[in-house]
Coordinates of C-alpha atoms in Angstrom, one line a residue:
Chain A
M27 CA -2.5 9.4 10.0
Q28 CA -5.0 6.7 9.3
N29 CA -2.4 3.9 9.5
L30 CA -1.6 4.9 13.0
L31 CA -4.9 3.7 14.3
C32 CA -4.5 0.1 13.1
T33 CA -2.9 -1.7 16.0
N34 CA -4.2 -5.2 15.6
P35 CA -3.2 -6.8 12.3
S36 CA -6.2 -9.1 12.3
F37 CA -8.5 -6.1 12.0
S38 CA -6.4 -4.2 9.5
P39 CA -7.8 -5.6 6.2
V40 CA -11.3 -4.6 7.2
L41 CA -10.1 -1.2 8.3
I42 CA -8.2 -0.5 5.1
H43 CA -11.4 -1.1 3.1
N44 CA -13.4 1.1 5.3
F45 CA -10.9 4.0 5.0
S46 CA -10.8 3.7 1.2
L47 CA -14.6 3.8 1.2
L48 CA -14.6 6.8 3.5
S49 CA -12.1 8.7 1.4
F50 CA -14.1 7.9 -1.7
I51 CA -17.3 9.3 0.0
Y52 CA -15.4 12.3 1.2
S53 CA -13.9 13.1 -2.2
V54 CA -17.4 12.8 -3.8
A55 CA -19.0 15.0 -1.1
L56 CA -16.5 17.8 -1.5
P57 CA -17.8 19.5 -4.7
R58 CA -21.2 19.8 -3.1
M59 CA -19.7 21.9 -0.3
S60 CA -18.8 24.8 -2.6
S61 CA -21.0 27.8 -2.4
K62 CA -21.1 31.2 -4.2
A63 CA -18.6 32.6 -1.7
H64 CA -16.1 29.9 -2.7
S65 CA -16.6 30.2 -6.5
S66 CA -13.7 32.5 -7.0
N67 CA -11.5 30.1 -5.0
N68 CA -12.6 27.3 -7.3
I69 CA -11.7 29.3 -10.4
A70 CA -8.3 30.1 -9.0
H71 CA -7.8 26.4 -8.1
A72 CA -9.1 25.3 -11.5
R73 CA -6.7 27.7 -13.3
R74 CA -3.8 26.5 -11.3
T75 CA -4.7 22.9 -12.1
V76 CA -5.0 23.7 -15.8
Q77 CA -1.6 25.4 -15.8
Q78 CA 0.0 22.5 -13.9
L79 CA -1.5 20.0 -16.4
R80 CA -0.2 22.1 -19.3
I81 CA 3.3 22.0 -17.9
E82 CA 3.1 18.2 -17.3
A83 CA 1.7 17.5 -20.8
S84 CA 4.5 19.4 -22.5
I85 CA 7.5 17.5 -21.0
E86 CA 9.7 15.3 -23.1
R87 CA 9.3 11.6 -22.7
I88 CA 11.2 8.6 -23.9
K89 CA 10.0 5.1 -24.7
V90 CA 9.6 2.5 -21.9
S91 CA 11.9 0.1 -23.9
K92 CA 14.7 2.6 -23.8
A93 CA 14.1 3.5 -20.1
S94 CA 14.1 -0.2 -19.2
A95 CA 17.3 -0.9 -21.1
D96 CA 19.0 2.0 -19.2
L97 CA 17.8 0.7 -15.9
M98 CA 19.0 -2.8 -16.7
N99 CA 22.4 -1.4 -17.7
Y100 CA 22.8 0.5 -14.5
C101 CA 21.9 -2.6 -12.5
S102 CA 24.4 -4.8 -14.3
E103 CA 27.2 -2.2 -14.1
H104 CA 26.8 -1.9 -10.4
A105 CA 25.8 -5.4 -9.5
R106 CA 29.3 -6.6 -8.6
N107 CA 29.7 -3.8 -6.1
D108 CA 26.5 -4.6 -4.3
P109 CA 27.2 -6.6 -1.1
L110 CA 23.6 -7.6 -0.4
L111 CA 23.2 -8.9 -4.0
M112 CA 26.5 -10.7 -4.4
G113 CA 27.4 -11.5 -0.9
I114 CA 30.8 -10.5 0.4
P115 CA 33.1 -12.7 2.5
A116 CA 32.6 -12.6 6.3
S117 CA 36.0 -11.1 6.8
D118 CA 35.0 -8.0 4.8
N119 CA 31.6 -7.5 6.4
P120 CA 31.8 -5.9 9.8
F121 CA 28.4 -7.2 10.8
K122 CA 29.0 -10.9 10.1
D123 CA 30.6 -12.8 12.9
K124 CA 34.1 -13.8 12.1
K125 CA 35.4 -17.3 12.8
P126 CA 37.2 -17.5 16.1
C127 CA 40.9 -17.6 15.5
T128 CA 42.8 -20.5 17.0
I129 CA 46.1 -19.8 18.6
L130 CA 48.5 -22.5 17.8
Chain B
M23 CA -8.9 16.6 3.7
C24 CA -6.1 18.0 5.7
D25 CA -5.7 21.5 7.2
Q26 CA -3.9 23.2 4.3
T27 CA -3.1 26.4 6.2
F28 CA -0.9 28.6 4.1
V29 CA 2.5 29.2 5.7
A30 CA 3.1 32.8 4.7
V31 CA 6.4 32.7 2.9
T32 CA 6.9 36.5 2.6
F33 CA 5.4 39.5 4.1
G34 CA 5.7 42.7 2.2
P35 CA 4.1 45.1 -0.3
C36 CA 1.8 43.3 -2.8
D37 CA 2.8 43.7 -6.5
S38 CA -0.6 45.0 -7.5
C39 CA -2.1 47.0 -4.6
S40 CA 1.1 47.9 -2.7
K41 CA -0.4 47.2 0.7
A42 CA 1.9 45.3 3.1
S43 CA 0.4 41.9 3.9
P44 CA 1.2 38.2 3.8
L45 CA 1.9 37.4 0.2
M46 CA 0.9 34.3 -1.8
N47 CA 3.7 33.2 -4.1
I48 CA 2.1 31.9 -7.2
Y49 CA 3.5 31.2 -10.7
I50 CA 1.8 32.5 -13.9
K51 CA 3.6 31.3 -17.1
N52 CA 6.6 30.3 -14.9
E53 CA 6.9 33.9 -13.6
P54 CA 6.7 34.3 -9.9
I55 CA 4.0 36.7 -8.8
N56 CA 3.7 38.0 -5.3
Y57 CA 0.2 39.1 -4.7
C58 CA -1.7 39.4 -1.4
S59 CA -4.6 37.0 -1.1
F60 CA -7.2 39.7 -1.9
C61 CA -5.5 40.5 -5.2
V62 CA -5.3 36.8 -6.2
E63 CA -9.1 36.6 -5.8
M64 CA -9.6 39.8 -7.8
M65 CA -7.4 38.3 -10.6
A66 CA -9.4 35.1 -10.5
C67 CA -12.7 37.1 -10.9
Q68 CA -11.3 39.1 -13.7
G69 CA -10.5 35.8 -15.5
L70 CA -14.1 34.9 -15.1
Q71 CA -15.2 38.1 -16.9
K72 CA -13.0 37.3 -19.9
G73 CA -15.4 34.4 -20.7
E74 CA -13.6 31.7 -18.8
T75 CA -16.2 29.9 -16.7
L76 CA -15.6 27.3 -14.1
A77 CA -17.2 24.8 -16.5
S78 CA -14.8 25.7 -19.4
L79 CA -11.8 25.4 -17.1
K80 CA -13.0 22.0 -15.9
R81 CA -13.4 20.9 -19.5
E82 CA -9.9 22.0 -20.4
C83 CA -8.7 20.2 -17.3
D84 CA -10.3 17.0 -18.4
N85 CA -9.0 17.3 -21.9
L86 CA -5.5 17.9 -20.7
K87 CA -5.7 14.9 -18.4
K88 CA -6.9 12.7 -21.3
K89 CA -4.1 14.1 -23.5
L90 CA -1.6 13.3 -20.8
E91 CA -2.8 9.7 -20.6
E92 CA -2.6 9.3 -24.4
E93 CA 0.9 10.8 -24.6
R94 CA 2.1 8.5 -21.8
G95 CA 0.3 5.5 -23.4
K96 CA 2.0 6.0 -26.8
L97 CA 5.4 5.3 -25.3
N98 CA 4.4 2.1 -23.5
D99 CA 5.8 -0.2 -26.1
V100 CA 7.1 -3.0 -23.8
E101 CA 7.0 -3.9 -20.1
L102 CA 10.0 -3.7 -17.9
H103 CA 9.8 -7.4 -16.9
Q104 CA 9.7 -8.4 -20.5
V105 CA 12.9 -6.5 -21.3
A106 CA 14.4 -8.0 -18.1
E107 CA 13.8 -11.6 -19.2
K108 CA 17.3 -11.7 -20.5
T109 CA 18.9 -11.0 -17.1
E110 CA 19.7 -14.0 -14.9
V111 CA 17.4 -15.0 -12.1
L112 CA 18.6 -14.0 -8.6
G113 CA 19.4 -16.7 -6.1
A114 CA 17.8 -16.6 -2.7
L115 CA 19.3 -14.0 -0.4
S116 CA 21.5 -15.2 2.4
V117 CA 20.6 -12.4 4.7
K118 CA 20.1 -12.9 8.4
T119 CA 19.6 -10.7 11.5
R120 CA 23.1 -9.8 12.8
R121 CA 22.3 -7.3 15.4
V122 CA 19.2 -6.4 17.4
L123 CA 19.3 -2.8 18.8
K124 CA 17.2 -2.7 22.0
G125 CA 16.8 0.4 24.1
H126 CA 13.7 2.3 22.9
G127 CA 10.8 2.2 25.3
N128 CA 8.2 2.4 22.6
K129 CA 7.6 2.0 18.9
V130 CA 10.5 3.0 16.7
L131 CA 9.2 5.2 14.0
C132 CA 12.1 6.3 11.9
M133 CA 15.8 5.7 11.4
D134 CA 18.6 7.0 9.3
W135 CA 22.2 5.9 8.6
C136 CA 25.2 8.2 9.0
K137 CA 27.6 8.5 6.0
D138 CA 30.3 6.8 8.0
R139 CA 28.4 3.5 7.5
R140 CA 28.4 2.6 11.2
R141 CA 26.3 5.1 13.1
L142 CA 22.6 5.4 12.9
V143 CA 19.9 7.6 14.5
S144 CA 16.5 6.3 15.4
S145 CA 13.4 8.1 16.9
S146 CA 10.5 6.6 18.7
Q147 CA 7.0 7.3 20.0
D148 CA 8.2 8.1 23.5
G149 CA 10.0 11.2 22.3
K150 CA 13.5 9.7 22.5
V151 CA 16.1 10.0 19.7
I152 CA 19.1 7.7 20.1
V153 CA 22.3 7.7 18.1
W154 CA 23.8 4.1 17.9
D155 CA 27.0 2.6 16.9
A156 CA 25.8 -0.3 14.9
F157 CA 29.0 -2.4 15.1
T158 CA 29.3 -2.3 18.9
L159 CA 25.6 -1.7 19.8
N160 CA 26.8 1.2 21.9
K161 CA 24.3 4.0 22.4
E162 CA 26.4 7.1 21.7
H163 CA 23.8 9.9 22.4
G164 CA 20.3 10.1 23.7
I165 CA 18.1 13.1 23.2
T166 CA 14.7 13.5 24.9
L167 CA 12.2 15.6 23.0
P168 CA 9.2 17.2 24.8
C169 CA 6.8 15.8 22.2
T170 CA 5.8 12.2 21.5
W171 CA 5.6 10.5 18.1
V172 CA 8.9 11.7 16.6
M173 CA 8.1 10.6 13.1
A174 CA 11.1 11.9 11.3
C175 CA 14.8 11.8 11.9
A176 CA 17.8 12.4 9.7
Y177 CA 21.5 12.4 10.0
A178 CA 23.5 15.4 8.7
P179 CA 25.9 14.6 5.9
S180 CA 28.8 15.7 8.1
G181 CA 27.8 13.4 10.9
C182 CA 27.8 16.3 13.4
A183 CA 24.1 16.9 13.8
V184 CA 20.7 15.1 13.6
A185 CA 17.3 16.5 12.7
C186 CA 14.1 15.3 14.2
G187 CA 10.5 16.2 14.2
G188 CA 7.0 15.0 14.6
L189 CA 3.8 15.9 16.4
D190 CA 5.3 19.1 17.7
N191 CA 4.8 20.5 14.1
K192 CA 8.5 21.4 14.1
C193 CA 11.7 19.9 12.9
S194 CA 14.7 20.6 15.1
V195 CA 18.4 20.2 14.5
V196 CA 20.5 19.0 17.4
P197 CA 24.3 19.3 17.1
L198 CA 26.1 16.2 18.4
S199 CA 29.0 16.8 20.6
L200 CA 31.8 14.4 21.7
D201 CA 31.3 15.4 25.3
K202 CA 29.0 12.7 26.7
T203 CA 27.9 14.6 29.8
E204 CA 26.6 17.5 27.8
N205 CA 22.8 17.9 27.7
L206 CA 22.1 17.8 24.0
A207 CA 18.4 18.7 24.3
A208 CA 19.5 22.2 25.5
K209 CA 21.3 22.9 22.2
K210 CA 18.3 21.8 20.1
K211 CA 17.4 24.5 17.6
S212 CA 13.9 24.6 15.9
V213 CA 14.3 25.1 12.2
A214 CA 11.1 24.1 10.5
M215 CA 7.6 25.3 11.5
H216 CA 4.7 23.7 10.0
T217 CA 1.0 23.9 10.8
N218 CA 0.6 20.1 11.2
Y219 CA 2.8 17.2 12.1
V220 CA 6.2 16.7 10.4
S221 CA 6.2 13.4 8.6
G222 CA 9.6 13.4 7.0
C223 CA 12.9 15.3 6.9
T224 CA 16.2 15.1 5.2
F225 CA 19.3 17.3 4.9
T226 CA 20.2 18.4 1.4
N227 CA 23.8 18.0 0.2
S228 CA 25.1 20.1 3.1
D229 CA 24.3 20.6 6.8
M230 CA 23.0 24.0 6.0
Q231 CA 19.6 23.2 4.4
L232 CA 16.8 21.0 5.6
L233 CA 13.9 19.7 3.5
T234 CA 10.7 18.7 5.4
C235 CA 7.3 17.4 4.6
S236 CA 4.3 17.7 6.7
G237 CA 0.7 16.7 7.4
D238 CA -0.4 20.2 6.3
G239 CA 0.1 19.1 2.7
T240 CA 3.2 21.0 2.0
C241 CA 7.0 20.4 1.7
A242 CA 9.4 23.1 2.6
L243 CA 13.1 23.9 2.3
W244 CA 14.7 25.7 5.3
D245 CA 18.0 27.4 6.1
V246 CA 19.3 25.7 9.2
E247 CA 21.3 28.6 10.6
S248 CA 18.6 31.3 10.4
G249 CA 15.5 29.1 10.4
Q250 CA 14.2 30.9 7.4
L251 CA 11.9 29.3 4.9
L252 CA 13.7 29.3 1.5
Q253 CA 11.1 27.6 -0.6
S254 CA 7.7 26.0 -0.1
F255 CA 6.1 23.4 -2.3
H256 CA 2.4 23.3 -2.7
G257 CA 0.4 20.9 -4.8
H258 CA -0.5 17.9 -2.6
T259 CA -4.2 17.9 -1.6
A260 CA -3.7 15.8 1.5
D261 CA -1.0 15.0 4.1
V262 CA 2.5 14.4 2.6
L263 CA 3.9 11.3 4.3
S264 CA 7.4 10.9 2.7
L265 CA 10.0 12.6 0.7
D266 CA 13.4 11.7 -0.9
L267 CA 16.1 13.8 -2.4
A268 CA 17.5 12.9 -5.9
P269 CA 20.9 11.2 -5.5
S270 CA 23.0 13.1 -8.0
E271 CA 25.3 15.9 -6.8
T272 CA 24.0 18.4 -9.3
G273 CA 20.4 17.2 -9.0
N274 CA 18.0 19.7 -7.6
T275 CA 14.8 17.7 -7.5
F276 CA 13.0 15.6 -4.9
V277 CA 10.0 13.4 -4.9
S278 CA 7.2 13.4 -2.3
G279 CA 4.3 11.0 -1.7
G280 CA 1.1 11.5 0.3
C281 CA -2.4 10.6 1.3
D282 CA -3.8 12.0 -1.9
K283 CA -2.3 8.8 -3.6
K284 CA 0.0 11.1 -5.7
A285 CA 3.8 11.1 -5.9
N286 CA 5.1 14.5 -7.1
V287 CA 8.5 15.4 -8.4
W288 CA 9.6 19.0 -7.5
D289 CA 12.2 21.4 -8.7
M290 CA 13.9 22.7 -5.5
R291 CA 14.9 26.1 -6.9
S292 CA 11.6 27.2 -8.5
G293 CA 9.2 25.3 -6.2
Q294 CA 7.5 24.0 -9.3
N295 CA 5.8 20.6 -9.5
I296 CA 7.5 19.0 -12.5
Q297 CA 5.8 15.6 -12.7
S298 CA 3.0 13.8 -11.0
F299 CA 2.1 10.1 -10.8
E300 CA -1.2 8.8 -9.6
S301 CA -1.6 5.1 -9.9
H302 CA -1.8 3.9 -6.3
E303 CA -5.1 3.0 -4.8
S304 CA -4.4 4.2 -1.4
D305 CA -2.1 6.5 0.7
I306 CA 1.6 6.5 -0.4
N307 CA 3.6 5.8 2.8
C308 CA 7.1 6.0 1.4
V309 CA 9.0 7.1 -1.7
K310 CA 12.7 6.4 -2.6
Y311 CA 14.8 7.3 -5.6
Y312 CA 16.5 4.6 -7.6
P313 CA 20.3 4.9 -7.3
S314 CA 20.7 6.4 -10.8
G315 CA 18.2 9.1 -10.1
D316 CA 16.1 8.2 -13.2
A317 CA 13.3 6.4 -11.4
F318 CA 11.7 6.0 -8.0
A319 CA 9.7 3.4 -6.0
S320 CA 6.8 4.0 -3.7
A321 CA 5.1 1.9 -1.0
S322 CA 1.4 2.2 -0.2
D323 CA -1.4 1.1 2.0
D324 CA -2.9 -0.8 -1.0
A325 CA -0.3 -3.6 -0.3
T326 CA 1.7 -2.8 -3.5
C327 CA 5.0 -1.1 -4.2
R328 CA 5.3 0.5 -7.6
F329 CA 8.2 1.6 -9.7
Y330 CA 8.0 4.8 -11.8
D331 CA 10.5 5.9 -14.5
L332 CA 10.9 9.7 -14.6
R333 CA 12.1 9.9 -18.2
A334 CA 9.3 7.7 -19.5
D335 CA 6.9 9.5 -17.2
R336 CA 5.0 6.5 -16.2
E337 CA 4.7 3.5 -13.8
V338 CA 6.9 0.6 -15.2
A339 CA 6.4 -2.1 -12.6
V340 CA 4.1 -3.1 -9.7
Y341 CA 5.3 -5.4 -6.9
Q342 CA 2.4 -7.3 -5.5
K343 CA 1.2 -10.7 -4.6
D344 CA -2.2 -12.1 -3.7
S345 CA -0.8 -13.4 -0.5
I346 CA 0.3 -9.9 0.6
I347 CA -2.7 -8.0 1.9
F348 CA -1.1 -5.7 4.4
G349 CA 0.0 -2.2 3.5
A350 CA 3.7 -1.5 2.7
S351 CA 5.1 1.3 4.9
T352 CA 8.7 1.7 3.6
V353 CA 11.0 0.9 0.7
D354 CA 14.7 1.1 0.0
F355 CA 16.9 0.0 -2.9
S356 CA 20.1 -2.0 -2.6
L357 CA 23.3 -0.3 -3.8
S358 CA 23.0 -1.4 -7.4
G359 CA 19.2 -1.0 -7.5
R360 CA 18.5 -4.6 -8.4
L361 CA 16.9 -5.4 -5.1
L362 CA 14.0 -3.5 -3.5
F363 CA 13.4 -4.0 0.2
A364 CA 9.9 -3.3 1.4
G365 CA 8.6 -3.4 5.0
Y366 CA 5.0 -4.3 5.5
N367 CA 2.4 -4.1 8.3
D368 CA 2.4 -7.9 8.5
Y369 CA 5.8 -7.7 10.3
T370 CA 7.8 -8.9 7.4
I371 CA 10.3 -7.4 4.9
N372 CA 10.0 -8.6 1.3
A373 CA 13.0 -8.4 -1.1
W374 CA 11.8 -7.9 -4.7
D375 CA 13.8 -8.2 -7.9
V376 CA 13.3 -4.7 -9.3
L377 CA 13.7 -5.7 -13.0
K378 CA 11.8 -9.0 -13.1
G379 CA 9.1 -8.0 -10.6
T380 CA 9.3 -11.2 -8.6
R381 CA 9.8 -11.7 -4.9
V382 CA 13.3 -12.9 -4.0
S383 CA 13.1 -13.4 -0.3
V384 CA 11.1 -12.7 2.9
L385 CA 12.8 -11.6 6.0
F386 CA 11.1 -12.6 9.3
G387 CA 12.1 -11.6 12.7
H388 CA 10.2 -8.5 13.9
E389 CA 7.2 -8.8 16.2
N390 CA 5.3 -5.8 15.0
R391 CA 4.9 -3.7 11.9
I392 CA 8.0 -2.4 10.1
S393 CA 8.1 1.4 10.1
R394 CA 11.4 2.0 8.3
V395 CA 13.9 0.1 6.2
R396 CA 17.2 1.6 5.1
V397 CA 20.3 0.1 3.4
S398 CA 23.6 1.4 4.7
P399 CA 25.5 3.9 2.6
D400 CA 28.1 1.2 1.4
G401 CA 25.4 -1.4 0.8
T402 CA 26.7 -4.0 3.3
A403 CA 23.7 -4.0 5.6
L404 CA 20.0 -3.3 5.9
C405 CA 18.5 -1.8 9.0
S406 CA 14.9 -2.1 9.9
A407 CA 13.0 -0.2 12.6
S408 CA 9.8 -1.6 14.0
W409 CA 6.9 -1.0 16.3
D410 CA 8.2 -3.8 18.5
N411 CA 10.6 -1.3 20.0
T412 CA 13.7 -2.7 18.3
L413 CA 15.9 -2.2 15.3
R414 CA 17.5 -5.1 13.4
I415 CA 20.5 -5.1 11.2
W416 CA 20.5 -7.7 8.5
A417 CA 23.6 -8.6 6.5

């Protein structure tokens, strides 16, 4: 919801920095807030994180070169069907104004 | 940190103590376990007695994170823009504003196209949801919601209903009727109930299921007819701002991005978080799948858009320029996936070459920040919604 508070663009760059600083301070302050009553919560949370990381570490990955080649192939295969990329004639595009027809 | 109140998925007898209470659905070794919150705590304490301390778990956590980074790094043999040097350079886009849709009284926060490629729905801060015919600029339906800041709206695949939600913490579905005199707000049905604002919603492949994401840090899948929660997705540690469904017919995954700077990919059937990407330096405002479904892009308050490949499990491109200092709030791909349109808080839309990583064009015209950019289903036009109370169609 932070971005909703920035109404004037000339102030935004300063505000963005402040918020990132605040969120950094907040994230550093959080561990100090845990007390004995929350320790079992932390363990459950840590276990869930470890499990999640185990799942993520075990997935199969392919090389970036192969992934990039596939992305490029997809782009070139579909490029000719892409109206915004290729441009289609005004008569086919319902949004473009058609030339007025002259009645002879 | 957001209010991550637990939406109780099920209520019933706990698997271990048999007392009826709200159950926490957790997964242990991919098996779903339904324990009441007391038994979960007991289980966690038992884990402690077996010699697992918080410190040892944290160490394992850090080791796994390092291992993950190494595994991902091993496959980074070349950059996307290097591979793309062979492709031809794109010429400048000849895209101009063709229509300006005026009618909202306040900031337009969200819009969505209908599958018929001519209608679109938009929602605004004043609580109004309007269905437009983009060819004729006709306002076909207008729905007034009791809440302000309607941040999410979506068109049903059949074109017969729209979903909208926002600060009322709910997402409602409104069936659209052909009868213009009928009061549509009376037929509104509340489907999703969250404990914080609803930031994004989308129908799945049919009108029957609705996927929502919320400021309470969760995403949820709902049955429209009964309003029942089918699956909830927990894992984000802050507000979730955006989600997108994978494009393929058989695909059962979606990606979500939030204020915790993470973009997570989820399996809709199991509720499991499959992959997670954390490379942005600030809140992720929008995520969108690449048309092939193998990659997705994200827009963030750190003024960059990034492109992640799911099969390589890493970020493969960053779209940034020193002259762009304002956050990006929305992204969408063109039909072939070669162009990425991103709307920024400096009132412009930038078109990026996805493969080469360079900026192709800048679209000027709006007088306030862009809240949403969407390419029409057949790719002929781009619609942008803005805080200047208008929507523009570019073609």
